Amino acid sequence: AGKCGACGPGYPSPLEAMKGNLPPGPREQLLYLPCIYRNTGIDIPDFLATVDVDPNSPHYCQVIHRLPMPNVGDELHHSGWNACSSCYGDPTKARNLLVLPSLISSRIYIVDVGSDPRAPKLHKVVEAEELSRKGNAAFPHTSHCLGSGEILISCLGDPAGNGKGTFILLDGETFEVKGNWETGGKIPALGYDFWYQPRHQVLLSTEWGVPRILAQGFHPRDVEQGHYGRHINVWDWSSRSLLQEIDLGKGSIPLEIRFLHDPSASQGFVGCALSGEIQRFYKTPEGNWAAEKVIQVPSKKVQGWLLPDMPGLITDILISLDDRFLYFSNWIHGDVRQYDISDPKNPRLVGQVFLGGSISKGGAVTVLEDRELQDQPEPCMVQGKKIPGGPQMLQLSLDGRRLYVSTSLFSAWDRQFYPELIREGSVLLQLDVDTEKGGLAVNPKFLVDFGKEPGGPVLAHEMRYPGGDCTSDIWL
């Protein structure tokens, strides 16, 4: 998918990707989602689900294929590609293999989606032992393909479960671990997500927490004790050395980081989970990097919850390919938001919809004080089903008109905050997007219920399209 005669995979630019005037075009027909059984009480392997999202198909909104992994307890999480638009100039490359790291087992599965996109098959397993031996690395998270053809993966820690913001490099053909990407010197105490921008000679990475601690669930004392992240880490792209640590404050927990898609852009956004902030990062006139808060989601004063102050918990963000809209999910409050970022310093809220969450009417939580809402939102119902959990992972169609939303964050945290996800499984929803004025609306015809899987209810996580998407492609 995504090949043309004299070029490599993907599209020459983000705007060309939106137009989709190269195959496979902007209308996605399949989605791939990792589905997790760890912490559900069901002792079978995680699997990769293929979901039919073509409204003209008789199998619309159905899981049409399941690829089980060969092991139990992996905690599949985020995925990436062997090649993307960063390899557009190389006709020998094809976007035909999905790179699927396991957050807990530290295995990396390479999945062949090119031979038959509707029925992926396992191509190779990179064992945890190889990451440990060649990079003293474990808990792999974000995977990005590089223009060189190699695969770069960020890790949360070392094999003992301590925090370590390290990276590993995979050969793009053999998928052997080549070693660490960074060249030595100082390494951040924690790792998580990253994005690179070669035109500015920079890679920026974020921090979640210490793996052996966050794997047990969330406890506020762990934030106080410094076990969770607070920095954007700035790396020199050429020398692969750490240049700066931008401190976003104790308890911020910066997770997903996104540059604007325009490869010449020197700014972007990061979502800070616990502080409820969106920070804009940017290159200063002096040539270093800085960040400023541009959005604040206020906490709500509540009864009947873990804490008296309930944060939104911003867990995912993405930017439309034309760099006009920013989207993010508040997993605990339960809303997805759309901001117009035509002026990146002054984002403007233009769309908001509640999809589950912890403050719906009729639940255990009473909101005592709310700086944004007059009333607690109604429960979200789609096709007669009350949506369990809260909105979490996001994926936008290339043309920007359809926003897909899944509801599972991480099995240990799902079990703690939304036990109904363990009983019922997660869901996949789709929002219709107004790309002119802004606006979000639930598509009432779209529901994928992962509570009805043959192996039992499962936790479906991140979404990928065969032709690339807003969070996997980087243009050079």
Short mmCIF file of C-alpha atoms in Angstrom, two decimals:
data_model
loop_
_atom_site.label_atom_id
_atom_site.label_comp_id
_atom_site.label_asym_id
_atom_site.label_seq_id
_atom_site.Cartn_x
_atom_site.Cartn_y
_atom_site.Cartn_z
CA ALA A 1 0.00 0.00 0.00
CA GLY A 2 1.14 3.54 -0.63
CA LYS A 3 3.53 2.78 -3.51
CA CYS A 4 3.77 4.56 -6.84
CA GLY A 5 5.98 3.94 -9.85
CA ALA A 6 9.04 6.14 -9.38
CA CYS A 7 8.83 6.86 -5.67
CA GLY A 8 8.77 5.21 -2.29
CA PRO A 9 5.93 4.80 0.21
CA GLY A 10 3.60 7.54 1.32
CA TYR A 11 3.20 11.01 -0.13
CA PRO A 12 5.59 13.84 -1.09
CA SER A 13 4.04 16.26 1.43
CA PRO A 14 1.38 16.41 4.15
CA LEU A 15 -0.95 18.42 1.88
CA GLU A 16 -0.61 15.86 -0.91
CA ALA A 17 -1.51 13.18 1.64
CA MET A 18 -4.69 15.10 2.50
CA LYS A 19 -5.63 15.32 -1.17
CA GLY A 20 -4.85 11.65 -1.66
CA ASN A 21 -4.04 11.98 -5.37
CA LEU A 22 -1.67 9.04 -5.07
CA PRO A 23 -2.75 5.49 -4.25
CA PRO A 24 -4.24 4.34 -1.93
CA GLY A 25 -6.12 7.64 -1.57
CA PRO A 26 -7.43 9.22 1.61
CA ARG A 27 -10.43 6.99 2.33
CA GLU A 28 -9.21 4.34 4.78
CA GLN A 29 -10.82 0.92 4.42
CA LEU A 30 -8.96 -1.02 7.09
CA LEU A 31 -7.68 -0.26 10.58
CA TYR A 32 -5.15 -2.29 12.57
CA LEU A 33 -5.48 -2.26 16.37
CA PRO A 34 -3.43 -4.10 19.00
CA CYS A 35 -5.80 -5.92 21.38
CA ILE A 36 -4.60 -6.65 24.90
CA TYR A 37 -5.56 -9.44 27.32
CA ARG A 38 -2.98 -8.70 29.99
CA ASN A 39 -4.66 -7.85 33.35
CA THR A 40 -8.09 -8.95 32.12
CA GLY A 41 -8.04 -12.37 33.79
CA ILE A 42 -8.07 -14.04 30.34
CA ASP A 43 -4.81 -15.93 29.94
CA ILE A 44 -4.40 -15.93 26.15
CA PRO A 45 -2.10 -13.96 23.82
CA ASP A 46 -2.73 -10.39 22.71
CA PHE A 47 -3.62 -10.08 19.04
CA LEU A 48 -3.61 -7.63 16.15
CA ALA A 49 -7.16 -6.94 14.96
CA THR A 50 -8.00 -5.93 11.39
CA VAL A 51 -11.21 -3.88 11.32
CA ASP A 52 -13.23 -3.16 8.18
CA VAL A 53 -14.11 0.57 8.13
CA ASP A 54 -15.42 0.76 4.56
CA PRO A 55 -19.07 1.88 4.81
CA ASN A 56 -19.84 0.10 1.52
CA SER A 57 -18.57 -3.24 2.82
CA PRO A 58 -20.86 -5.97 4.16
CA HIS A 59 -18.33 -6.32 7.02
CA TYR A 60 -18.39 -2.64 8.04
CA CYS A 61 -17.47 -2.15 11.71
CA GLN A 62 -16.44 -5.78 12.08
CA VAL A 63 -13.17 -7.41 13.10
CA ILE A 64 -12.38 -9.40 9.97
CA HIS A 65 -9.06 -10.94 11.08
CA ARG A 66 -7.17 -11.63 14.31
CA LEU A 67 -3.44 -12.33 14.41
CA PRO A 68 -2.59 -13.79 17.85
CA MET A 69 0.95 -13.32 19.12
CA PRO A 70 2.95 -16.45 20.07
CA ASN A 71 3.26 -15.40 23.75
CA VAL A 72 1.00 -14.42 26.65
CA GLY A 73 1.29 -11.13 28.58
CA ASP A 74 3.03 -8.91 26.02
CA GLU A 75 0.87 -5.77 26.43
CA LEU A 76 0.96 -4.71 22.78
CA HIS A 77 0.71 -0.93 22.74
CA HIS A 78 1.79 1.45 19.95
CA SER A 79 2.87 0.49 16.45
CA GLY A 80 4.84 2.02 13.60
CA TRP A 81 5.93 1.24 10.05
CA ASN A 82 9.04 -0.19 8.43
CA ALA A 83 8.84 2.68 5.92
CA CYS A 84 6.73 5.82 5.62
CA SER A 85 6.78 9.19 3.86
CA SER A 86 10.30 9.80 5.23
CA CYS A 87 11.38 7.18 2.64
CA TYR A 88 9.29 8.72 -0.15
CA GLY A 89 12.34 9.30 -2.36
CA ASP A 90 13.40 5.63 -2.29
CA PRO A 91 11.45 3.42 -4.76
CA THR A 92 12.99 0.28 -3.21
CA LYS A 93 11.00 0.84 0.03
CA ALA A 94 7.42 -0.22 0.69
CA ARG A 95 5.13 0.33 3.67
CA ASN A 96 4.40 -3.37 4.08
CA LEU A 97 5.51 -4.29 7.59
CA LEU A 98 4.02 -3.11 10.89
CA VAL A 99 6.46 -2.71 13.80
CA LEU A 100 4.64 -3.73 16.98
CA PRO A 101 6.55 -3.30 20.28
CA SER A 102 5.28 -4.92 23.49
CA LEU A 103 5.35 -2.53 26.42
CA ILE A 104 5.69 -5.16 29.17
CA SER A 105 7.41 -8.21 27.63
CA SER A 106 9.79 -5.96 25.61
CA ARG A 107 9.40 -8.14 22.53
CA ILE A 108 9.02 -6.43 19.16
CA TYR A 109 6.80 -8.16 16.61
CA ILE A 110 7.22 -7.45 12.90
CA VAL A 111 3.93 -8.08 11.10
CA ASP A 112 3.53 -8.56 7.35
CA VAL A 113 0.54 -6.47 6.23
CA GLY A 114 1.70 -6.19 2.61
CA SER A 115 1.13 -9.76 1.37
CA ASP A 116 -2.56 -9.60 2.33
CA PRO A 117 -3.63 -6.37 4.07
CA ARG A 118 -6.89 -8.01 5.22
CA ALA A 119 -5.08 -10.95 6.85
CA PRO A 120 -1.72 -9.89 8.37
CA LYS A 121 0.79 -12.56 9.34
CA LEU A 122 3.79 -12.65 11.65
CA HIS A 123 7.10 -11.93 9.89
CA LYS A 124 9.64 -11.89 12.74
CA VAL A 125 9.97 -11.66 16.53
CA VAL A 126 12.72 -9.54 18.08
CA GLU A 127 13.17 -10.97 21.57
CA ALA A 128 13.62 -8.87 24.70
CA GLU A 129 16.99 -10.48 25.27
CA GLU A 130 18.35 -8.79 22.14
CA LEU A 131 17.25 -5.32 23.33
CA SER A 132 18.81 -6.03 26.71
CA ARG A 133 22.11 -7.38 25.39
CA LYS A 134 22.69 -4.80 22.67
CA GLY A 135 21.19 -1.70 24.27
CA ASN A 136 20.49 -2.35 27.98
CA ALA A 137 16.97 -1.30 26.99
CA ALA A 138 13.45 -2.53 27.68
CA PHE A 139 9.79 -1.44 27.60
CA PRO A 140 9.82 -0.24 23.96
CA HIS A 141 7.14 2.32 23.15
CA THR A 142 7.12 4.58 20.05
CA SER A 143 8.40 3.38 16.69
CA HIS A 144 9.23 5.70 13.78
CA CYS A 145 10.80 4.81 10.45
CA LEU A 146 13.74 6.95 9.36
CA GLY A 147 14.68 8.24 5.92
CA SER A 148 17.76 6.00 6.15
CA GLY A 149 15.47 2.95 6.13
CA GLU A 150 16.20 2.15 9.76
CA ILE A 151 13.62 1.94 12.56
CA LEU A 152 13.98 4.09 15.69
CA ILE A 153 12.19 3.00 18.88
CA SER A 154 12.01 4.86 22.19
CA CYS A 155 12.09 2.89 25.44
CA LEU A 156 10.78 3.57 28.93
CA GLY A 157 13.50 1.84 30.88
CA ASP A 158 16.19 -0.77 31.42
CA PRO A 159 15.60 -4.53 31.76
CA ALA A 160 15.32 -4.23 35.57
CA GLY A 161 12.32 -1.89 35.24
CA ASN A 162 14.14 1.31 36.16
CA GLY A 163 13.49 4.46 34.15
CA LYS A 164 15.85 5.18 31.26
CA GLY A 165 15.09 7.47 28.31
CA THR A 166 17.00 5.42 25.78
CA PHE A 167 16.44 4.53 22.11
CA ILE A 168 17.19 1.46 20.05
CA LEU A 169 17.83 1.29 16.33
CA LEU A 170 16.61 -1.62 14.19
CA ASP A 171 17.91 -2.55 10.76
CA GLY A 172 15.05 -1.83 8.35
CA GLU A 173 15.60 -5.04 6.37
CA THR A 174 16.62 -7.69 8.91
CA PHE A 175 15.09 -6.00 11.99
CA GLU A 176 18.14 -6.90 14.02
CA VAL A 177 18.90 -4.57 16.92
CA LYS A 178 21.85 -2.41 15.85
CA GLY A 179 22.30 -0.90 19.32
CA ASN A 180 21.39 2.37 20.95
CA TRP A 181 20.62 5.40 18.79
CA GLU A 182 22.10 7.85 21.29
CA THR A 183 25.87 8.10 21.31
CA GLY A 184 26.53 8.17 25.05
CA GLY A 185 26.85 11.01 27.52
CA LYS A 186 23.81 12.02 29.52
CA ILE A 187 20.57 10.07 29.06
CA PRO A 188 17.20 11.26 30.46
CA ALA A 189 15.94 9.46 33.55
CA LEU A 190 12.66 8.61 31.80
CA GLY A 191 11.36 7.97 28.30
CA TYR A 192 8.12 7.72 26.35
CA ASP A 193 7.21 9.31 22.99
CA PHE A 194 9.30 11.20 20.41
CA TRP A 195 9.21 13.10 17.11
CA TYR A 196 12.13 14.16 14.94
CA GLN A 197 12.60 17.10 12.57
CA PRO A 198 15.83 16.81 10.53
CA ARG A 199 15.52 20.29 8.96
CA HIS A 200 16.05 21.68 12.45
CA GLN A 201 18.55 18.98 13.44
CA VAL A 202 16.41 17.97 16.40
CA LEU A 203 14.62 15.09 18.06
CA LEU A 204 12.28 15.78 20.99
CA SER A 205 11.29 13.08 23.48
CA THR A 206 8.93 12.95 26.46
CA GLU A 207 8.65 11.10 29.76
CA TRP A 208 5.95 8.87 31.26
CA GLY A 209 7.29 7.15 34.36
CA VAL A 210 9.36 4.37 35.91
CA PRO A 211 8.14 1.15 34.22
CA ARG A 212 8.12 -1.14 37.28
CA ILE A 213 6.03 1.45 39.15
CA LEU A 214 3.50 2.53 36.51
CA ALA A 215 2.94 -1.13 35.56
CA GLN A 216 1.28 -1.65 38.96
CA GLY A 217 -1.24 1.16 38.51
CA PHE A 218 -1.32 4.86 39.32
CA HIS A 219 -0.70 6.18 42.85
CA PRO A 220 -0.40 9.92 43.59
CA ARG A 221 2.49 9.30 46.00
CA ASP A 222 4.59 8.07 43.06
CA VAL A 223 4.27 11.50 41.46
CA GLU A 224 5.40 13.15 44.72
CA GLN A 225 8.36 10.78 44.86
CA GLY A 226 9.51 11.77 41.36
CA HIS A 227 8.66 8.53 39.59
CA TYR A 228 6.78 10.33 36.80
CA GLY A 229 8.04 12.62 34.04
CA ARG A 230 8.19 16.39 33.71
CA HIS A 231 10.55 17.15 30.79
CA ILE A 232 10.70 17.57 27.06
CA ASN A 233 14.16 16.28 26.16
CA VAL A 234 15.93 17.96 23.24
CA TRP A 235 18.42 15.88 21.23
CA ASP A 236 20.82 16.94 18.50
CA TRP A 237 19.79 14.91 15.44
CA SER A 238 23.30 14.65 13.99
CA SER A 239 25.41 13.99 17.07
CA ARG A 240 22.60 12.05 18.82
CA SER A 241 23.40 13.77 22.09
CA LEU A 242 21.12 15.32 24.72
CA LEU A 243 21.17 19.12 24.47
CA GLN A 244 18.41 20.36 26.77
CA GLU A 245 15.78 19.29 29.30
CA ILE A 246 12.75 21.60 29.24
CA ASP A 247 11.08 21.36 32.66
CA LEU A 248 7.28 21.48 32.42
CA GLY A 249 6.77 21.19 36.18
CA LYS A 250 6.37 18.45 38.76
CA GLY A 251 3.34 16.28 38.07
CA SER A 252 3.00 17.39 34.44
CA ILE A 253 3.68 13.94 32.87
CA PRO A 254 4.20 14.98 29.22
CA LEU A 255 3.10 12.12 26.96
CA GLU A 256 2.36 12.39 23.22
CA ILE A 257 4.48 14.96 21.34
CA ARG A 258 3.74 16.20 17.82
CA PHE A 259 5.57 18.65 15.59
CA LEU A 260 3.48 20.47 13.02
CA HIS A 261 3.51 18.31 9.88
CA ASP A 262 5.13 20.98 7.68
CA PRO A 263 8.73 19.72 7.69
CA SER A 264 10.08 23.26 7.89
CA ALA A 265 8.03 24.04 11.03
CA SER A 266 9.96 24.66 14.23
CA GLN A 267 7.09 24.21 16.68
CA GLY A 268 4.49 21.75 17.86
CA PHE A 269 2.54 20.59 20.90
CA VAL A 270 2.79 18.14 23.77
CA GLY A 271 -0.05 16.90 25.97
CA CYS A 272 0.68 16.89 29.72
CA ALA A 273 -1.51 14.18 31.24
CA LEU A 274 -1.74 15.04 34.90
CA SER A 275 -1.43 18.84 34.78
CA GLY A 276 -4.08 19.03 32.05
CA GLU A 277 -1.95 21.33 29.91
CA ILE A 278 -1.15 21.53 26.24
CA GLN A 279 2.29 23.06 25.91
CA ARG A 280 3.51 24.62 22.67
CA PHE A 281 7.21 23.96 22.12
CA TYR A 282 9.20 26.11 19.73
CA LYS A 283 12.68 27.04 18.57
CA THR A 284 13.86 30.37 19.98
CA PRO A 285 15.70 33.08 18.00
CA GLU A 286 18.84 32.02 19.87
CA GLY A 287 18.52 28.50 18.44
CA ASN A 288 17.56 26.58 21.57
CA TRP A 289 14.09 25.26 22.43
CA ALA A 290 11.43 26.46 24.86
CA ALA A 291 7.81 25.69 25.80
CA GLU A 292 4.76 27.68 26.90
CA LYS A 293 1.33 26.64 28.13
CA VAL A 294 -1.36 27.44 25.53
CA ILE A 295 -4.31 25.34 26.81
CA GLN A 296 -5.34 24.45 30.36
CA VAL A 297 -8.00 21.87 31.18
CA PRO A 298 -9.11 22.73 34.73
CA SER A 299 -9.45 19.96 37.29
CA LYS A 300 -12.92 19.38 38.73
CA LYS A 301 -13.70 19.17 42.45
CA VAL A 302 -15.45 15.84 42.98
CA GLN A 303 -16.76 13.28 45.47
CA GLY A 304 -16.59 9.54 44.98
CA TRP A 305 -13.28 9.35 43.12
CA LEU A 306 -9.61 8.60 43.85
CA LEU A 307 -8.79 12.26 44.64
CA PRO A 308 -10.86 15.34 45.51
CA ASP A 309 -9.48 17.09 42.40
CA MET A 310 -10.08 15.18 39.15
CA PRO A 311 -7.70 16.00 36.26
CA GLY A 312 -8.78 15.64 32.64
CA LEU A 313 -5.82 13.31 32.05
CA ILE A 314 -4.81 14.28 28.50
CA THR A 315 -3.63 10.97 27.07
CA ASP A 316 -3.44 11.48 23.31
CA ILE A 317 -3.07 14.40 20.92
CA LEU A 318 -2.80 14.71 17.16
CA ILE A 319 -2.60 17.41 14.51
CA SER A 320 -4.42 17.42 11.16
CA LEU A 321 -2.15 17.13 8.13
CA ASP A 322 -2.79 20.74 7.10
CA ASP A 323 -1.66 21.88 10.59
CA ARG A 324 -4.99 23.61 11.15
CA PHE A 325 -6.57 21.56 13.93
CA LEU A 326 -5.28 20.04 17.17
CA TYR A 327 -7.25 17.20 18.76
CA PHE A 328 -6.86 15.69 22.21
CA SER A 329 -8.62 13.31 24.57
CA ASN A 330 -9.32 13.78 28.29
CA TRP A 331 -9.48 10.13 29.36
CA ILE A 332 -10.83 10.78 32.87
CA HIS A 333 -13.23 13.67 32.21
CA GLY A 334 -14.42 11.89 29.07
CA ASP A 335 -14.26 14.51 26.30
CA VAL A 336 -12.48 14.83 22.98
CA ARG A 337 -11.62 18.39 21.92
CA GLN A 338 -10.81 20.10 18.65
CA TYR A 339 -8.87 23.37 18.59
CA ASP A 340 -8.18 25.67 15.67
CA ILE A 341 -4.39 26.23 15.75
CA SER A 342 -4.12 28.58 12.76
CA ASP A 343 -2.42 30.78 15.36
CA PRO A 344 -0.43 28.16 17.31
CA LYS A 345 0.16 30.57 20.21
CA ASN A 346 -3.59 31.03 20.70
CA PRO A 347 -5.52 27.79 20.10
CA ARG A 348 -9.29 28.25 19.84
CA LEU A 349 -11.76 25.56 21.00
CA VAL A 350 -14.09 24.75 18.09
CA GLY A 351 -15.33 21.23 18.85
CA GLN A 352 -16.01 19.09 21.92
CA VAL A 353 -17.90 15.86 22.54
CA PHE A 354 -18.21 13.60 25.62
CA LEU A 355 -17.63 9.86 25.08
CA GLY A 356 -17.96 8.12 28.41
CA GLY A 357 -15.55 9.23 31.14
CA SER A 358 -15.84 9.40 34.93
CA ILE A 359 -18.26 12.33 35.42
CA SER A 360 -21.30 11.15 33.47
CA LYS A 361 -24.67 11.47 35.17
CA GLY A 362 -25.77 8.42 37.11
CA GLY A 363 -22.23 7.28 37.93
CA ALA A 364 -20.34 7.08 41.22
CA VAL A 365 -18.80 10.56 40.92
CA THR A 366 -20.49 13.79 41.98
CA VAL A 367 -18.97 16.99 40.59
CA LEU A 368 -18.94 19.68 43.29
CA GLU A 369 -17.23 22.46 41.35
CA ASP A 370 -16.66 22.75 37.61
CA ARG A 371 -15.05 25.75 35.93
CA GLU A 372 -16.18 24.65 32.47
CA LEU A 373 -19.52 22.81 32.60
CA GLN A 374 -22.91 23.83 34.02
CA ASP A 375 -23.96 20.22 34.51
CA GLN A 376 -22.53 16.69 34.44
CA PRO A 377 -22.71 15.27 30.91
CA GLU A 378 -25.16 12.60 29.89
CA PRO A 379 -23.74 9.07 29.42
CA CYS A 380 -22.62 8.41 25.84
CA MET A 381 -24.86 5.86 24.09
CA VAL A 382 -24.12 4.45 20.63
CA GLN A 383 -26.45 1.85 19.11
CA GLY A 384 -28.00 1.28 22.52
CA LYS A 385 -24.67 0.61 24.23
CA LYS A 386 -23.38 2.78 27.06
CA ILE A 387 -19.76 3.49 26.22
CA PRO A 388 -17.35 2.05 28.83
CA GLY A 389 -14.13 3.82 29.79
CA GLY A 390 -13.16 7.19 28.36
CA PRO A 391 -11.82 8.48 25.03
CA GLN A 392 -8.15 7.62 24.71
CA MET A 393 -6.27 6.89 21.48
CA LEU A 394 -7.10 9.07 18.47
CA GLN A 395 -6.53 8.65 14.76
CA LEU A 396 -7.62 11.06 12.04
CA SER A 397 -8.36 10.15 8.43
CA LEU A 398 -5.90 11.65 5.97
CA ASP A 399 -8.55 14.03 4.65
CA GLY A 400 -9.32 15.16 8.21
CA ARG A 401 -13.04 14.28 8.12
CA ARG A 402 -13.16 11.21 10.38
CA LEU A 403 -11.69 10.95 13.87
CA TYR A 404 -11.44 7.43 15.29
CA VAL A 405 -11.41 7.04 19.08
CA SER A 406 -10.60 3.98 21.23
CA THR A 407 -11.12 3.77 25.00
CA SER A 408 -8.30 1.70 26.57
CA LEU A 409 -5.16 3.37 27.97
CA PHE A 410 -3.00 0.67 29.59
CA SER A 411 -4.34 -2.53 31.12
CA ALA A 412 -3.23 -1.85 34.71
CA TRP A 413 -4.72 1.67 34.60
CA ASP A 414 -7.87 0.48 32.81
CA ARG A 415 -8.43 -2.03 35.60
CA GLN A 416 -7.96 0.69 38.24
CA PHE A 417 -9.95 3.58 36.75
CA TYR A 418 -12.51 1.82 34.55
CA PRO A 419 -13.09 -1.75 35.81
CA GLU A 420 -16.02 -1.99 33.39
CA LEU A 421 -13.46 -2.10 30.55
CA ILE A 422 -12.14 -5.38 31.96
CA ARG A 423 -15.67 -6.82 32.13
CA GLU A 424 -17.06 -5.39 28.89
CA GLY A 425 -13.99 -4.79 26.71
CA SER A 426 -13.21 -1.48 25.02
CA VAL A 427 -14.89 0.08 21.99
CA LEU A 428 -13.91 1.92 18.83
CA LEU A 429 -15.97 4.97 17.85
CA GLN A 430 -15.86 7.45 14.99
CA LEU A 431 -16.49 11.18 15.11
CA ASP A 432 -17.51 13.23 12.09
CA VAL A 433 -15.38 16.37 11.79
CA ASP A 434 -16.40 19.75 10.41
CA THR A 435 -13.17 20.70 8.61
CA GLU A 436 -14.34 24.20 7.70
CA LYS A 437 -15.64 25.85 10.87
CA GLY A 438 -14.70 23.12 13.31
CA GLY A 439 -17.01 20.79 15.18
CA LEU A 440 -17.29 17.16 16.28
CA ALA A 441 -20.26 14.77 16.23
CA VAL A 442 -20.55 11.07 17.08
CA ASN A 443 -21.24 8.91 14.03
CA PRO A 444 -24.25 6.84 15.23
CA LYS A 445 -23.66 4.18 12.56
CA PHE A 446 -20.14 3.33 13.75
CA LEU A 447 -19.40 1.06 16.72
CA VAL A 448 -16.85 -1.72 17.09
CA ASP A 449 -17.51 -3.53 20.37
CA PHE A 450 -14.45 -5.44 21.54
CA GLY A 451 -16.50 -7.00 24.33
CA LYS A 452 -17.76 -9.55 21.81
CA GLU A 453 -14.44 -11.09 20.81
CA PRO A 454 -14.26 -14.92 20.56
CA GLY A 455 -11.60 -15.07 23.32
CA GLY A 456 -13.57 -12.79 25.62
CA PRO A 457 -13.65 -9.00 26.19
CA VAL A 458 -10.39 -7.35 25.13
CA LEU A 459 -8.70 -3.94 25.38
CA ALA A 460 -8.16 -2.42 21.91
CA HIS A 461 -5.60 0.36 21.76
CA GLU A 462 -3.95 2.35 18.95
CA MET A 463 -5.07 2.58 15.30
CA ARG A 464 -3.06 2.41 12.07
CA TYR A 465 -4.10 2.55 8.40
CA PRO A 466 -2.26 0.61 5.66
CA GLY A 467 -1.62 3.90 3.81
CA GLY A 468 -0.18 5.89 6.71
CA ASP A 469 -1.77 8.39 9.03
CA CYS A 470 -1.38 11.62 11.01
CA THR A 471 0.78 10.16 13.79
CA SER A 472 3.13 7.79 11.97
CA ASP A 473 4.37 9.77 8.96
CA ILE A 474 7.20 12.31 9.18
CA TRP A 475 8.19 14.35 6.13
CA LEU A 476 11.82 15.33 5.51
#
